[in-house]
Amino acid sequence: DVKVTQSSRYLVKRTGEKVFLECVQDMDHENMFWYRQDPGLGLRLIYFSYDVKMKEKGDIPEGYSVSREKKERFSLILESASTNQTSMYLCASSVRWGLYEQYFGPGTRLTVT
Amino acid sequence: GQQVMQIPQYQHVQEGEDFTTYCNSSTTLSNIQWYKQRPGGHPVFLIQLVKSGEVKKQKRLTFQFGEAKKNSSLHITATQTTDVGTYFCAGFHYNTDKLIFGTGTRLQVFP
């Protein structure tokens, strides 16, 4: 079974703090994704990566950056957290680009106060 | 930009009743995927449809992909309390090569 893990289930940070969200997958998948989920808005893609050290902007990249130094690990960075970044963050991976299903991690609920 | 809308946003049904959620895209899709997210859980892949007009069944769940590849539906026959959750469609767009998730339909089933 594919396993996607995220470093924290719940996180509370203060405005202006730098925040790191970590995601690890154990199935040698090429693609990894970061989404945020907000009520009524579904899942919105922040960034994705199709290879080590490669990254592409999704639909809402502003205020975020990512890092993929190893194939199994994809990090989401909030350079200076703001209250409007309070959300559920979901990491996902897929075998490769194209018509492949995505496997999601359990999510991190981030609250910025 | 590309959008994928789902209706309804919420649906409450009595156990045993049928349920349908509809997914509509503003542009043609190369495929459509469906995911289910249980309360407190994460999205889990259910199925993928690729061909125009395709229909697939999984027990009480029937998935359809429209002829024009711009819409899809998920129908659940005789709902059970285990069907509770949010159902998302996700379409892969030809011109952007991105998977766009729909807004989701939250299903509540009363026993």
Coordinates of N, CA and C in Angstrom, one line a residue:
Chain A
D1 N 0.8 -1.2 0.0 CA 0.0 0.0 0.0 C 0.9 1.2 0.0
V2 N 0.4 2.2 -0.8 CA 1.1 3.5 -0.8 C 0.9 4.2 0.5
K3 N 2.0 4.8 1.0 CA 1.8 5.5 2.2 C 2.3 6.9 2.0
V4 N 1.5 7.9 2.3 CA 1.9 9.3 2.3 C 1.7 9.8 3.7
T5 N 2.8 10.3 4.3 CA 2.8 10.8 5.7 C 3.1 12.3 5.7
Q6 N 2.5 13.0 6.6 CA 2.7 14.4 6.8 C 3.2 14.6 8.3
S7 N 4.0 15.6 8.4 CA 4.8 15.8 9.7 C 3.9 16.0 10.9
S8 N 2.8 16.8 10.7 CA 1.9 17.1 11.8 C 0.5 17.0 11.4
R9 N -0.4 16.6 12.3 CA -1.8 16.7 12.0 C -2.4 18.1 12.3
Y10 N -1.9 18.7 13.4 CA -2.4 20.0 13.8 C -1.2 20.9 14.1
L11 N -1.3 22.1 13.7 CA -0.2 23.1 13.9 C -0.8 24.4 14.2
V12 N -0.2 25.1 15.2 CA -0.7 26.5 15.5 C 0.6 27.4 15.5
K13 N 0.5 28.4 14.6 CA 1.6 29.3 14.5 C 1.2 30.7 14.6
R14 N 2.1 31.6 14.8 CA 1.8 33.0 14.9 C 2.1 33.7 13.6
T15 N 1.3 34.8 13.4 CA 1.5 35.6 12.2 C 3.0 36.0 12.1
G16 N 3.5 35.9 10.9 CA 4.9 36.3 10.6 C 5.9 35.2 10.8
E17 N 5.5 34.1 11.4 CA 6.4 32.9 11.6 C 6.7 32.2 10.2
K18 N 7.9 31.6 10.1 CA 8.2 30.7 9.0 C 7.7 29.3 9.3
V19 N 6.9 28.7 8.4 CA 6.3 27.4 8.7 C 6.8 26.4 7.7
F20 N 7.1 25.2 8.2 CA 7.5 24.1 7.3 C 6.5 23.0 7.5
L21 N 6.0 22.5 6.3 CA 5.1 21.4 6.3 C 5.8 20.3 5.5
E22 N 6.0 19.1 6.1 CA 6.8 18.1 5.5 C 5.9 16.9 5.0
C23 N 6.2 16.4 3.9 CA 5.5 15.3 3.3 C 6.4 14.2 2.8
V24 N 6.2 12.9 3.1 CA 7.0 11.8 2.7 C 6.1 10.7 2.1
Q25 N 6.6 10.2 0.9 CA 5.9 9.1 0.3 C 6.9 7.9 0.2
D26 N 6.3 6.7 0.3 CA 7.2 5.6 0.3 C 7.1 4.7 -0.9
M27 N 6.6 5.2 -2.0 CA 6.4 4.3 -3.1 C 7.1 4.7 -4.4
D28 N 8.1 5.5 -4.2 CA 9.0 5.9 -5.3 C 8.2 6.7 -6.4
H29 N 7.2 7.4 -6.0 CA 6.4 8.2 -7.0 C 7.2 9.4 -7.5
E30 N 7.0 9.7 -8.8 CA 7.7 10.8 -9.4 C 7.0 12.1 -9.0
N31 N 5.7 12.2 -8.9 CA 5.0 13.4 -8.8 C 4.5 13.6 -7.3
M32 N 4.7 14.8 -6.8 CA 4.1 15.2 -5.5 C 3.4 16.5 -5.6
F33 N 2.4 16.7 -4.7 CA 1.6 17.8 -4.8 C 1.3 18.4 -3.4
W34 N 1.0 19.7 -3.4 CA 0.5 20.3 -2.2 C -0.8 21.0 -2.5
Y35 N -1.8 20.7 -1.8 CA -3.1 21.4 -1.9 C -3.5 22.1 -0.6
R36 N -4.4 23.0 -0.7 CA -5.1 23.5 0.5 C -6.6 23.3 0.3
Q37 N -7.2 22.9 1.4 CA -8.7 22.6 1.3 C -9.4 23.6 2.2
D38 N -10.3 24.3 1.7 CA -11.2 25.2 2.4 C -12.6 25.0 2.1
P39 N -13.5 25.1 3.1 CA -15.0 24.8 2.9 C -15.5 25.6 1.7
G40 N -16.2 24.8 0.8 CA -16.8 25.4 -0.3 C -15.9 25.7 -1.5
L41 N -14.6 25.5 -1.3 CA -13.7 25.8 -2.4 C -13.0 24.6 -2.9
G42 N -13.2 23.4 -2.3 CA -12.6 22.2 -2.8 C -11.1 22.2 -2.5
L43 N -10.4 21.4 -3.3 CA -9.0 21.4 -3.2 C -8.3 22.3 -4.2
R44 N -7.4 23.1 -3.8 CA -6.8 24.0 -4.7 C -5.3 23.7 -4.7
L45 N -4.7 23.6 -5.9 CA -3.3 23.2 -6.0 C -2.4 24.4 -5.7
I46 N -1.4 24.2 -4.8 CA -0.5 25.3 -4.5 C 0.8 25.1 -5.3
Y47 N 1.4 24.0 -5.3 CA 2.6 23.7 -6.0 C 2.6 22.2 -6.3
F48 N 3.3 21.8 -7.4 CA 3.6 20.4 -7.6 C 5.0 20.2 -8.1
S49 N 5.5 19.0 -8.0 CA 6.8 18.6 -8.4 C 6.8 17.3 -9.2
Y50 N 7.4 17.3 -10.3 CA 7.4 16.1 -11.2 C 8.8 15.4 -11.1
D51 N 9.7 15.9 -10.4 CA 11.1 15.3 -10.3 C 11.8 16.0 -9.1
V52 N 12.9 15.4 -8.7 CA 13.7 16.0 -7.7 C 14.2 17.4 -8.2
K53 N 14.1 18.3 -7.3 CA 14.6 19.7 -7.5 C 13.7 20.4 -8.6
M54 N 12.7 19.8 -9.1 CA 11.8 20.5 -10.1 C 10.5 20.9 -9.3
K55 N 10.0 22.0 -9.7 CA 8.7 22.5 -9.1 C 8.0 23.3 -10.1
E56 N 6.7 23.3 -10.0 CA 5.8 24.1 -10.8 C 4.7 24.7 -10.0
K57 N 4.4 26.0 -10.3 CA 3.3 26.7 -9.6 C 2.0 26.1 -9.9
G58 N 1.1 26.0 -8.9 CA -0.2 25.6 -9.1 C -1.1 26.8 -9.3
D59 N -2.3 26.7 -8.8 CA -3.3 27.8 -9.0 C -3.1 28.9 -7.9
I60 N -2.6 28.6 -6.8 CA -2.5 29.6 -5.7 C -1.1 29.6 -5.0
P61 N -0.1 29.9 -5.7 CA 1.3 29.8 -5.1 C 1.7 30.9 -4.3
E62 N 1.0 32.0 -4.3 CA 1.4 33.2 -3.6 C 1.5 33.0 -2.1
G63 N 2.6 33.4 -1.5 CA 2.9 33.2 -0.1 C 3.4 31.9 0.3
Y64 N 3.7 31.0 -0.7 CA 4.2 29.7 -0.5 C 5.5 29.5 -1.3
S65 N 6.3 28.6 -0.8 CA 7.4 28.0 -1.7 C 7.5 26.5 -1.3
V66 N 8.3 25.8 -2.1 CA 8.4 24.4 -1.9 C 9.8 24.0 -2.1
S67 N 10.1 22.8 -1.6 CA 11.5 22.2 -1.8 C 11.3 20.7 -2.0
R68 N 12.1 20.2 -3.0 CA 12.1 18.8 -3.2 C 13.6 18.4 -3.4
E69 N 14.3 18.0 -2.4 CA 15.7 17.7 -2.4 C 15.9 16.2 -2.6
K70 N 14.9 15.4 -2.2 CA 14.9 13.9 -2.4 C 13.6 13.5 -3.0
K71 N 13.6 12.4 -3.7 CA 12.4 12.0 -4.4 C 11.2 11.7 -3.5
E72 N 11.5 11.2 -2.3 CA 10.4 10.8 -1.4 C 9.8 12.0 -0.6
R73 N 10.5 13.1 -0.6 CA 10.1 14.2 0.4 C 9.8 15.5 -0.4
F74 N 8.7 16.1 0.0 CA 8.3 17.4 -0.6 C 7.8 18.3 0.5
S75 N 8.5 19.4 0.6 CA 8.2 20.4 1.7 C 7.5 21.6 1.2
L76 N 6.5 22.0 2.0 CA 5.8 23.3 1.7 C 6.3 24.3 2.8
I77 N 6.6 25.5 2.3 CA 7.1 26.5 3.2 C 6.3 27.8 3.1
L78 N 5.8 28.2 4.3 CA 5.2 29.5 4.4 C 6.2 30.5 4.9
E79 N 6.7 31.4 4.1 CA 7.8 32.3 4.4 C 7.4 33.2 5.6
S80 N 6.2 33.7 5.6 CA 5.8 34.6 6.7 C 4.3 34.3 6.8
A81 N 3.9 33.5 7.7 CA 2.5 33.0 7.9 C 1.6 34.2 8.1
S82 N 0.4 34.1 7.5 CA -0.6 35.1 7.7 C -1.9 34.4 8.1
T83 N -2.8 35.1 8.6 CA -4.1 34.5 9.1 C -4.9 33.9 8.0
N84 N -4.8 34.5 6.8 CA -5.5 33.9 5.6 C -4.9 32.6 5.1
Q85 N -3.8 32.1 5.7 CA -3.3 30.8 5.4 C -3.7 29.8 6.3
T86 N -4.6 30.1 7.3 CA -5.2 29.1 8.1 C -6.1 28.2 7.2
S87 N -5.8 26.9 7.3 CA -6.4 26.0 6.3 C -6.0 24.6 6.6
M88 N -6.6 23.6 5.9 CA -6.2 22.2 5.9 C -5.2 22.1 4.7
Y89 N -4.0 21.5 4.9 CA -3.1 21.3 3.9 C -2.9 19.9 3.6
L90 N -3.1 19.5 2.4 CA -3.0 18.1 2.0 C -1.9 17.9 1.0
C91 N -1.1 16.9 1.2 CA 0.0 16.4 0.3 C -0.5 15.2 -0.4
A92 N -0.1 15.1 -1.7 CA -0.4 13.9 -2.5 C 0.7 13.5 -3.4
S93 N 0.7 12.3 -3.8 CA 1.7 11.8 -4.8 C 1.0 10.9 -5.8
S94 N 1.7 10.8 -7.0 CA 1.2 9.9 -8.0 C 2.4 9.3 -8.7
V95 N 2.2 8.2 -9.4 CA 3.3 7.4 -10.0 C 4.1 8.3 -10.9
R96 N 3.3 9.0 -11.9 CA 4.0 9.9 -12.8 C 2.9 10.8 -13.3
W97 N 3.3 11.7 -14.2 CA 2.3 12.7 -14.7 C 1.3 12.0 -15.7
G98 N 0.1 12.5 -15.7 CA -0.8 12.0 -16.6 C -2.0 11.4 -15.9
L99 N -2.6 10.3 -16.5 CA -3.8 9.8 -16.0 C -3.6 8.8 -14.9
Y100 N -3.1 9.3 -13.8 CA -2.8 8.4 -12.7 C -3.5 9.0 -11.4
E101 N -3.9 8.1 -10.6 CA -4.6 8.5 -9.4 C -3.6 9.1 -8.4
Q102 N -4.1 10.0 -7.6 CA -3.3 10.6 -6.5 C -3.6 10.0 -5.2
Y103 N -2.5 9.8 -4.4 CA -2.6 9.2 -3.1 C -2.4 10.4 -2.1
F104 N -3.3 10.6 -1.2 CA -3.2 11.7 -0.3 C -2.7 11.3 1.1
G105 N -2.0 12.3 1.8 CA -1.7 12.1 3.1 C -2.8 12.5 4.0
P106 N -2.7 12.4 5.4 CA -3.8 12.6 6.3 C -4.1 14.1 6.5
G107 N -3.2 15.0 6.0 CA -3.5 16.4 6.1 C -2.9 17.0 7.4
T108 N -2.6 18.3 7.3 CA -2.2 19.1 8.4 C -3.1 20.3 8.5
R109 N -3.8 20.4 9.7 CA -4.7 21.6 9.9 C -3.8 22.7 10.6
L110 N -3.6 23.7 9.8 CA -2.7 24.8 10.3 C -3.6 26.0 10.7
T111 N -3.4 26.5 11.9 CA -4.0 27.7 12.4 C -3.0 28.7 12.6
V112 N -3.2 29.9 12.0 CA -2.3 31.0 12.2 C -3.0 32.1 13.0
T113 N -2.4 32.4 14.1 CA -3.1 33.4 15.0 C -2.4 34.8 15.0
Chain B
G1 N -9.9 31.1 -16.0 CA -9.2 29.8 -15.9 C -10.2 28.6 -15.9
Q2 N -9.6 27.4 -16.0 CA -10.5 26.3 -15.9 C -11.1 26.1 -14.6
Q3 N -12.4 25.7 -14.6 CA -13.1 25.5 -13.4 C -13.9 24.2 -13.5
V4 N -14.0 23.6 -12.3 CA -14.8 22.4 -12.3 C -15.8 22.6 -11.1
M5 N -17.1 22.7 -11.5 CA -18.1 22.9 -10.5 C -18.9 21.6 -10.2
Q6 N -19.3 21.5 -8.9 CA -20.1 20.4 -8.5 C -21.4 20.9 -7.9
I7 N -22.4 20.2 -8.2 CA -23.7 20.4 -7.5 C -24.4 19.1 -7.1
P8 N -25.1 19.1 -6.0 CA -25.2 20.2 -5.0 C -24.0 20.3 -4.1
Q9 N -23.9 21.3 -3.3 CA -22.8 21.5 -2.4 C -23.1 20.6 -1.2
Y10 N -24.3 20.4 -0.8 CA -24.7 19.5 0.3 C -25.9 18.7 -0.1
Q11 N -26.0 17.5 0.5 CA -27.2 16.7 0.2 C -27.4 15.9 1.5
H12 N -28.6 16.0 2.0 CA -29.0 15.2 3.2 C -30.1 14.2 2.7
V13 N -29.9 12.9 2.9 CA -30.8 11.9 2.5 C -31.1 10.9 3.6
Q14 N -32.3 10.3 3.5 CA -32.6 9.2 4.4 C -32.0 7.9 3.9
E15 N -31.5 7.1 4.8 CA -30.9 5.9 4.4 C -31.8 5.1 3.5
G16 N -31.3 4.6 2.4 CA -32.1 3.9 1.5 C -32.5 4.7 0.2
E17 N -32.4 6.0 0.4 CA -32.7 6.9 -0.8 C -31.5 6.9 -1.7
D18 N -31.8 7.3 -3.0 CA -30.7 7.5 -3.9 C -30.0 8.8 -3.8
F19 N -28.8 9.0 -4.4 CA -28.1 10.2 -4.3 C -27.3 10.4 -5.6
T20 N -27.3 11.6 -6.1 CA -26.5 11.9 -7.3 C -25.8 13.3 -7.2
T21 N -24.5 13.3 -7.5 CA -23.8 14.5 -7.6 C -23.3 14.7 -9.0
Y22 N -23.3 16.0 -9.5 CA -23.0 16.3 -10.8 C -21.7 17.2 -10.9
C23 N -20.9 17.0 -11.9 CA -19.6 17.7 -12.0 C -19.6 18.3 -13.4
N24 N -19.3 19.6 -13.5 CA -19.3 20.3 -14.8 C -18.1 21.1 -15.0
S25 N -17.5 20.9 -16.2 CA -16.2 21.6 -16.5 C -16.5 22.7 -17.6
S26 N -15.8 23.8 -17.5 CA -15.9 24.8 -18.5 C -15.2 24.5 -19.8
T27 N -14.3 23.5 -19.7 CA -13.5 23.1 -20.9 C -13.5 21.5 -21.0
T28 N -13.1 21.0 -22.1 CA -13.1 19.6 -22.3 C -12.0 18.9 -21.5
L29 N -12.3 17.8 -20.9 CA -11.4 17.1 -20.1 C -10.9 15.8 -20.8
S30 N -9.6 15.5 -20.5 CA -9.1 14.2 -21.0 C -9.6 13.0 -20.2
N31 N -9.8 13.3 -18.9 CA -10.3 12.2 -18.0 C -11.0 12.8 -16.8
I32 N -11.7 12.0 -16.1 CA -12.3 12.5 -14.8 C -12.1 11.4 -13.8
Q33 N -11.7 11.9 -12.6 CA -11.4 11.0 -11.5 C -12.4 11.4 -10.4
W34 N -12.8 10.4 -9.6 CA -13.7 10.6 -8.4 C -13.0 10.2 -7.1
Y35 N -13.1 11.0 -6.1 CA -12.5 10.7 -4.8 C -13.6 10.9 -3.7
K36 N -13.4 10.1 -2.6 CA -14.3 10.2 -1.5 C -13.5 10.6 -0.3
Q37 N -14.0 11.5 0.5 CA -13.3 12.0 1.7 C -14.3 11.8 2.9
R38 N -13.9 10.8 3.8 CA -14.8 10.6 4.9 C -14.6 11.8 5.9
P39 N -15.5 12.0 6.8 CA -15.3 13.1 7.8 C -14.1 12.9 8.6
G40 N -13.2 13.9 8.6 CA -11.9 13.8 9.4 C -10.9 13.1 8.6
G41 N -11.1 12.6 7.4 CA -10.2 11.9 6.7 C -9.6 12.6 5.5
H42 N -8.9 11.9 4.6 CA -8.3 12.5 3.4 C -9.0 11.9 2.2
P43 N -8.9 12.6 1.0 CA -9.5 12.1 -0.2 C -8.9 10.7 -0.6
V44 N -9.8 9.8 -1.0 CA -9.3 8.5 -1.4 C -9.9 8.2 -2.8
F45 N -9.0 7.8 -3.7 CA -9.4 7.6 -5.1 C -10.5 6.5 -5.2
L46 N -11.5 6.8 -6.0 CA -12.6 5.8 -6.3 C -12.4 5.2 -7.7
I47 N -12.3 6.0 -8.7 CA -12.4 5.5 -10.1 C -11.9 6.6 -11.0
Q48 N -11.6 6.2 -12.2 CA -11.2 7.1 -13.3 C -12.0 6.7 -14.6
L49 N -12.5 7.7 -15.3 CA -13.2 7.5 -16.5 C -12.4 8.3 -17.6
V50 N -12.3 7.7 -18.8 CA -11.4 8.3 -19.8 C -12.2 8.5 -21.1
K51 N -13.1 7.5 -21.4 CA -13.7 7.6 -22.7 C -15.0 8.4 -22.7
S52 N -15.3 9.0 -23.8 CA -16.6 9.7 -24.0 C -17.7 8.8 -23.8
G53 N -18.7 9.2 -22.9 CA -19.9 8.4 -22.7 C -19.7 7.2 -21.8
E54 N -18.5 7.0 -21.2 CA -18.2 5.9 -20.4 C -19.0 5.8 -19.2
V55 N -19.4 4.6 -18.8 CA -20.2 4.3 -17.6 C -19.5 3.1 -16.9
K56 N -19.2 3.4 -15.6 CA -18.6 2.3 -14.8 C -19.4 2.2 -13.5
K57 N -19.4 0.9 -13.0 CA -20.1 0.6 -11.7 C -19.2 0.0 -10.7
Q58 N -19.4 0.4 -9.4 CA -18.8 -0.2 -8.3 C -19.9 -0.5 -7.3
K59 N -20.4 -1.7 -7.3 CA -21.5 -2.1 -6.4 C -22.6 -1.1 -6.5
R60 N -22.9 -0.3 -5.5 CA -24.1 0.6 -5.6 C -23.7 2.0 -6.2
L61 N -22.5 2.2 -6.7 CA -22.1 3.4 -7.2 C -22.0 3.3 -8.7
T62 N -22.6 4.3 -9.5 CA -22.5 4.3 -10.9 C -21.9 5.7 -11.3
F63 N -20.8 5.6 -12.1 CA -20.1 6.8 -12.6 C -20.3 6.9 -14.1
Q64 N -20.6 8.2 -14.5 CA -20.8 8.4 -16.0 C -19.9 9.6 -16.4
F65 N -19.4 9.5 -17.6 CA -18.6 10.6 -18.2 C -19.4 11.0 -19.5
G66 N -19.7 12.3 -19.6 CA -20.5 12.8 -20.6 C -19.9 12.6 -22.0
E67 N -20.8 12.7 -23.0 CA -20.4 12.5 -24.4 C -19.4 13.6 -24.8
A68 N -19.6 14.8 -24.4 CA -18.7 15.9 -24.7 C -17.5 16.0 -23.8
K69 N -17.4 15.1 -22.9 CA -16.2 15.0 -21.9 C -16.1 16.4 -21.2
K70 N -17.3 16.9 -20.8 CA -17.3 18.2 -20.0 C -18.0 18.0 -18.7
N71 N -18.7 16.9 -18.6 CA -19.4 16.7 -17.4 C -19.4 15.2 -17.0
S72 N -19.7 15.0 -15.7 CA -19.7 13.6 -15.1 C -20.7 13.6 -14.0
S73 N -21.1 12.4 -13.6 CA -22.0 12.2 -12.5 C -21.6 11.0 -11.7
L74 N -22.0 11.0 -10.4 CA -21.8 9.9 -9.5 C -23.2 9.6 -8.9
H75 N -23.7 8.4 -9.1 CA -25.0 8.1 -8.5 C -24.9 6.9 -7.6
I76 N -25.4 7.1 -6.4 CA -25.4 6.0 -5.4 C -26.8 5.5 -5.2
T77 N -27.0 4.3 -5.4 CA -28.3 3.6 -5.2 C -28.5 3.2 -3.7
A78 N -29.6 3.4 -3.1 CA -29.9 2.9 -1.8 C -28.8 3.3 -0.8
T79 N -28.7 4.5 -0.5 CA -27.5 5.0 0.3 C -27.5 4.3 1.7
Q80 N -26.3 4.2 2.2 CA -26.1 3.6 3.6 C -25.3 4.6 4.4
T81 N -25.3 4.4 5.7 CA -24.6 5.4 6.5 C -23.1 5.4 6.2
T82 N -22.6 4.3 5.7 CA -21.2 4.3 5.3 C -20.8 5.1 4.1
D83 N -21.9 5.6 3.4 CA -21.6 6.5 2.3 C -21.4 7.9 2.7
V84 N -21.5 8.3 3.9 CA -21.3 9.6 4.4 C -19.9 10.1 4.0
G85 N -19.8 11.4 3.6 CA -18.5 12.0 3.3 C -18.7 13.0 2.2
T86 N -17.6 13.5 1.7 CA -17.6 14.5 0.6 C -17.0 13.8 -0.6
Y87 N -17.7 14.0 -1.7 CA -17.3 13.4 -3.0 C -16.8 14.5 -3.9
F88 N -15.6 14.2 -4.4 CA -14.9 15.2 -5.3 C -14.7 14.6 -6.6
C89 N -15.0 15.4 -7.7 CA -14.5 15.0 -9.0 C -13.3 15.8 -9.3
A90 N -12.5 15.3 -10.2 CA -11.2 15.9 -10.6 C -11.0 15.7 -12.0
G91 N -10.9 16.7 -12.8 CA -10.7 16.6 -14.3 C -9.3 17.0 -14.7
F92 N -8.8 16.2 -15.7 CA -7.5 16.5 -16.2 C -7.8 17.3 -17.5
H93 N -7.2 18.5 -17.6 CA -7.5 19.4 -18.7 C -6.5 19.3 -19.8
Y94 N -6.9 19.1 -21.0 CA -6.0 18.9 -22.1 C -5.0 20.0 -22.3
N95 N -5.5 21.3 -22.2 CA -4.6 22.4 -22.6 C -3.7 22.8 -21.5
T96 N -4.0 22.6 -20.2 CA -3.2 23.0 -19.1 C -2.4 21.8 -18.5
D97 N -2.8 20.6 -18.9 CA -2.2 19.4 -18.4 C -2.2 19.3 -16.8
K98 N -3.3 19.9 -16.3 CA -3.4 19.9 -14.8 C -4.7 19.2 -14.4
L99 N -4.6 18.6 -13.2 CA -5.8 18.0 -12.6 C -6.5 19.0 -11.7
I100 N -7.7 19.4 -12.1 CA -8.5 20.4 -11.4 C -9.6 19.7 -10.6
F101 N -9.6 20.0 -9.3 CA -10.6 19.4 -8.4 C -11.9 20.2 -8.4
G102 N -13.0 19.5 -8.3 CA -14.3 20.2 -8.1 C -14.4 20.7 -6.7
T103 N -15.5 21.4 -6.5 CA -15.8 22.0 -5.2 C -16.3 21.0 -4.2
G104 N -16.7 19.8 -4.6 CA -17.1 18.7 -3.7 C -18.6 18.8 -3.4
T105 N -19.2 17.6 -3.1 CA -20.6 17.5 -2.6 C -20.5 16.7 -1.3
R106 N -21.0 17.3 -0.2 CA -21.0 16.7 1.1 C -22.3 15.9 1.3
L107 N -22.2 14.6 1.5 CA -23.4 13.8 1.6 C -23.6 13.4 3.1
Q108 N -24.8 13.6 3.6 CA -25.1 13.2 5.0 C -26.3 12.2 4.8
V109 N -26.2 11.0 5.5 CA -27.2 10.0 5.4 C -27.8 9.8 6.8
F110 N -29.1 10.0 6.9 CA -29.7 9.8 8.2 C -30.3 8.4 8.3
P111 N -30.1 7.7 9.4 CA -30.6 6.3 9.5 C -32.1 6.3 9.7

